[in-house]
CSV table of C-alpha atoms in Angstrom, one decimal:
chain,number,residue,atom,x,y,z
Q,1,UNK,CA,93.7,96.0,106.5
Q,2,UNK,CA,90.0,96.2,107.6
Q,3,UNK,CA,89.7,99.8,108.2
Q,4,UNK,CA,86.2,100.2,106.5
Q,5,UNK,CA,84.5,97.6,108.7
Q,6,UNK,CA,86.3,98.8,111.9
Q,7,UNK,CA,85.3,102.4,111.1
Q,8,UNK,CA,81.5,101.4,110.3
Q,9,UNK,CA,81.4,99.4,113.4
Q,10,UNK,CA,82.7,102.1,115.4
Q,11,UNK,CA,80.0,104.4,114.0
Q,12,UNK,CA,77.2,101.8,114.7
Q,13,UNK,CA,78.4,101.4,118.3
Q,14,UNK,CA,78.2,105.2,118.7
Q,15,UNK,CA,75.0,105.3,117.3
Q,16,UNK,CA,73.6,102.6,119.7
Q,17,UNK,CA,75.0,104.5,122.7
Q,18,UNK,CA,73.6,107.7,121.4
Q,19,UNK,CA,70.1,106.2,120.8
Q,20,UNK,CA,70.1,104.4,124.1
Q,21,UNK,CA,71.1,107.8,126.0
Q,22,UNK,CA,68.2,109.7,124.2
Q,23,UNK,CA,65.5,107.0,124.7
Q,24,UNK,CA,62.8,107.9,127.0
Q,25,UNK,CA,59.8,105.3,127.4
Q,26,UNK,CA,57.1,108.2,128.1
Q,27,UNK,CA,57.9,109.8,124.8
Q,28,UNK,CA,56.7,106.6,123.0
Q,29,UNK,CA,53.2,107.0,124.3
Q,30,UNK,CA,52.6,110.6,123.1
Q,31,UNK,CA,52.7,111.0,119.3
Q,32,UNK,CA,52.0,114.9,119.1
Q,33,UNK,CA,55.8,115.5,118.7
Q,34,UNK,CA,57.0,112.5,116.6
Q,35,UNK,CA,56.4,110.2,113.8
Q,36,UNK,CA,54.0,107.2,113.6
Q,37,UNK,CA,55.7,104.1,111.9
Q,38,UNK,CA,53.8,100.9,111.5
Q,39,UNK,CA,51.6,101.7,114.8
Q,40,UNK,CA,54.7,102.5,116.9
Q,41,UNK,CA,55.3,106.3,117.8
Q,42,UNK,CA,58.8,107.1,117.1
Q,43,UNK,CA,59.9,110.7,118.8
Q,44,UNK,CA,61.4,113.4,116.7
Q,45,UNK,CA,64.9,113.2,118.2
Q,46,UNK,CA,65.2,109.5,117.6
Q,47,UNK,CA,64.2,110.1,113.9
Q,48,UNK,CA,66.9,112.9,113.6
Q,49,UNK,CA,69.2,110.6,115.3
Q,50,UNK,CA,68.7,107.8,112.9
Q,51,UNK,CA,69.0,110.2,109.8
Q,52,UNK,CA,72.4,111.5,111.3
Q,53,UNK,CA,73.6,108.0,111.6
Q,54,UNK,CA,72.6,107.2,107.9
Q,55,UNK,CA,74.4,110.4,106.6
Q,56,UNK,CA,77.5,109.6,108.5
Q,57,UNK,CA,77.5,106.1,107.3
Q,58,UNK,CA,76.8,107.3,103.6
Q,59,UNK,CA,79.5,109.9,103.8
Q,60,UNK,CA,81.9,107.3,105.0
Q,61,UNK,CA,81.0,105.0,102.1
Q,62,UNK,CA,81.3,108.0,99.8
Q,63,UNK,CA,84.9,108.7,101.0
Q,64,UNK,CA,85.6,104.8,100.9
Q,65,UNK,CA,84.4,104.1,97.5
Q,66,UNK,CA,86.7,106.2,95.3
Q,67,UNK,CA,89.8,105.5,97.4
Q,68,UNK,CA,89.5,101.8,97.7
Q,69,UNK,CA,87.4,100.7,94.7
Q,70,UNK,CA,86.8,103.0,92.1
Q,71,UNK,CA,90.3,104.4,91.7
Q,72,UNK,CA,92.3,101.1,92.0
Q,73,UNK,CA,89.9,99.6,89.1
Q,74,UNK,CA,90.8,102.8,87.0
Q,75,UNK,CA,94.5,102.0,87.7
Q,76,UNK,CA,94.1,98.2,86.8
Q,77,UNK,CA,93.2,99.4,83.1
Q,78,UNK,CA,96.2,98.9,81.0
Q,79,UNK,CA,96.0,102.2,79.4
Q,80,UNK,CA,96.6,104.1,82.8
Q,81,UNK,CA,98.9,101.8,84.7
Q,82,UNK,CA,102.2,103.5,84.4
Q,83,UNK,CA,101.8,107.2,85.1
Q,84,UNK,CA,98.7,106.8,87.2
Q,85,UNK,CA,100.1,104.2,89.4
Q,86,UNK,CA,103.1,106.5,90.3
Q,87,UNK,CA,101.1,109.5,90.9
Q,88,UNK,CA,98.5,107.5,93.2
Q,89,UNK,CA,101.0,105.5,95.1
Q,90,UNK,CA,103.4,108.5,95.2
Q,91,UNK,CA,106.5,106.0,94.0
Q,92,UNK,CA,109.9,107.9,94.7
Q,93,UNK,CA,113.4,106.7,94.0
Q,94,UNK,CA,115.5,106.6,97.4
Q,95,UNK,CA,119.0,107.7,97.6
Q,96,UNK,CA,121.4,105.0,97.3
Q,97,UNK,CA,122.8,103.7,100.5
Q,98,UNK,CA,126.7,103.3,100.9
Q,99,UNK,CA,127.9,99.8,99.7
Q,100,UNK,CA,124.3,98.8,98.5
Q,101,UNK,CA,123.5,98.1,94.8
Q,102,UNK,CA,119.8,97.6,95.0
Q,103,UNK,CA,117.5,100.0,93.8
Q,104,UNK,CA,115.1,101.5,96.4
Q,105,UNK,CA,112.0,103.0,96.2
Q,106,UNK,CA,109.3,104.4,98.6
Q,107,UNK,CA,105.6,104.5,98.3
Q,108,UNK,CA,102.4,104.8,99.8
Q,109,UNK,CA,100.9,101.4,100.1
Q,110,UNK,CA,97.1,102.8,100.2
Q,111,UNK,CA,97.4,105.6,97.8
Q,112,UNK,CA,97.4,109.3,98.1
Q,113,UNK,CA,95.1,109.4,101.3
Q,114,UNK,CA,97.6,107.0,103.3
Q,115,UNK,CA,99.8,108.4,106.0
Q,116,UNK,CA,102.1,105.5,106.1
Q,117,UNK,CA,105.1,104.9,103.7
Q,118,UNK,CA,106.7,101.7,102.8
Q,119,UNK,CA,109.9,100.6,100.7
Q,120,UNK,CA,110.5,98.3,98.0
Q,121,UNK,CA,113.7,97.2,96.5
Q,122,UNK,CA,115.4,94.8,94.0
Q,123,UNK,CA,118.8,93.3,93.9
Q,124,UNK,CA,119.9,91.3,91.1
Q,125,UNK,CA,120.3,91.3,87.3
Q,126,UNK,CA,118.0,93.4,85.0
Q,127,UNK,CA,117.2,93.4,81.3
Q,128,UNK,CA,117.5,96.3,78.9
Q,129,UNK,CA,114.4,98.0,80.1
Q,130,UNK,CA,115.5,97.9,83.6
Q,131,UNK,CA,113.1,95.0,84.8
Q,132,UNK,CA,114.2,92.2,86.9
Q,133,UNK,CA,115.7,89.5,84.9
Q,134,UNK,CA,117.9,86.6,85.8
Q,135,UNK,CA,118.5,85.6,89.5
Q,136,UNK,CA,117.3,88.4,92.1
Q,137,UNK,CA,115.6,89.2,95.2
Q,138,UNK,CA,112.6,91.5,95.5
Q,139,UNK,CA,111.6,92.9,99.0
Q,140,UNK,CA,108.6,95.1,99.9
Q,141,UNK,CA,108.3,96.0,103.8
Q,142,UNK,CA,104.4,96.8,103.5
Q,143,UNK,CA,102.1,94.5,105.4
Q,144,UNK,CA,101.2,92.6,102.4
Q,145,UNK,CA,104.5,93.1,100.9
Q,146,UNK,CA,106.9,90.1,100.3
Q,147,UNK,CA,110.5,89.1,100.0
Q,148,UNK,CA,110.7,87.2,96.7
Q,149,UNK,CA,114.0,85.3,95.8
Q,150,UNK,CA,114.4,83.4,92.7
Q,151,UNK,CA,114.6,83.7,88.9
Q,152,UNK,CA,113.0,86.7,86.8
Q,153,UNK,CA,112.0,86.7,83.3
Q,154,UNK,CA,111.4,90.4,82.1
Q,155,UNK,CA,110.0,91.6,85.4
Q,156,UNK,CA,107.9,88.6,86.5
Q,157,UNK,CA,109.0,85.7,88.6
Q,158,UNK,CA,109.5,82.5,86.8
Q,159,UNK,CA,111.2,79.2,87.4
Q,160,UNK,CA,111.9,78.3,91.2
Q,161,UNK,CA,111.3,80.9,93.8
Q,162,UNK,CA,110.5,81.4,97.4
Q,163,UNK,CA,108.3,84.0,98.7
Q,164,UNK,CA,107.7,85.2,102.3
Q,165,UNK,CA,104.7,87.7,102.9
Q,166,UNK,CA,106.4,90.6,105.4
Q,167,UNK,CA,103.3,91.0,107.7
Q,168,UNK,CA,101.9,87.6,108.5
Q,169,UNK,CA,105.2,85.5,107.5
Q,170,UNK,CA,103.3,83.2,105.3
Q,171,UNK,CA,105.6,81.4,103.1
Q,172,UNK,CA,105.3,80.0,99.5
Q,173,UNK,CA,107.6,77.9,97.2
Q,174,UNK,CA,107.0,77.5,93.5
Q,175,UNK,CA,108.5,74.6,91.9
Q,176,UNK,CA,107.7,72.8,88.6
Q,177,UNK,CA,106.1,69.6,88.7
Q,178,UNK,CA,105.9,66.9,85.9
Q,179,UNK,CA,102.7,65.4,85.3
Q,180,UNK,CA,102.1,62.0,83.2
Q,181,UNK,CA,98.9,59.8,82.5
Q,182,UNK,CA,98.2,56.9,80.8
Q,183,UNK,CA,94.3,57.0,80.7
Q,184,UNK,CA,92.7,56.5,77.5
Q,185,UNK,CA,90.0,59.3,77.9
Q,186,UNK,CA,92.8,62.0,77.9
């Protein structure tokens, strides 16, 4: 889930170890082969080391931004939602299992660059467009996927339903609650 922060932390640790390995006290006294920064002499190898660290960190961010931020934002635009999501997530219909009436699909939770595949399915009644409608169960086995059991209206959960997240086991129950007041200012 926190891949970018873990990867960048690892890069920072490697850089710190490399910088400690290359550090030599006597090189800081002689500034003939280095750079003077704010009255401190920094040897050429340490400047090159820092530039290598910044370039690796920049490359990591350049790979991360399109994959995790820019492309998902484009997908969330309604004009691109259908075909682009199917392409990005590599959604594929799975063959029917014997004795099972559920529609099952496989997909890549993190998009094209993901190695892992997950599955989602729906068992229950559908409307004319094939969306969940009526009573049914949606299940998704990705880490943040859920098992949602309840009433559906044209593809969206409505009415009373229960939900459990697959990875953490967190549970949620949706139930209508009535509210009444007798205050004069309302």
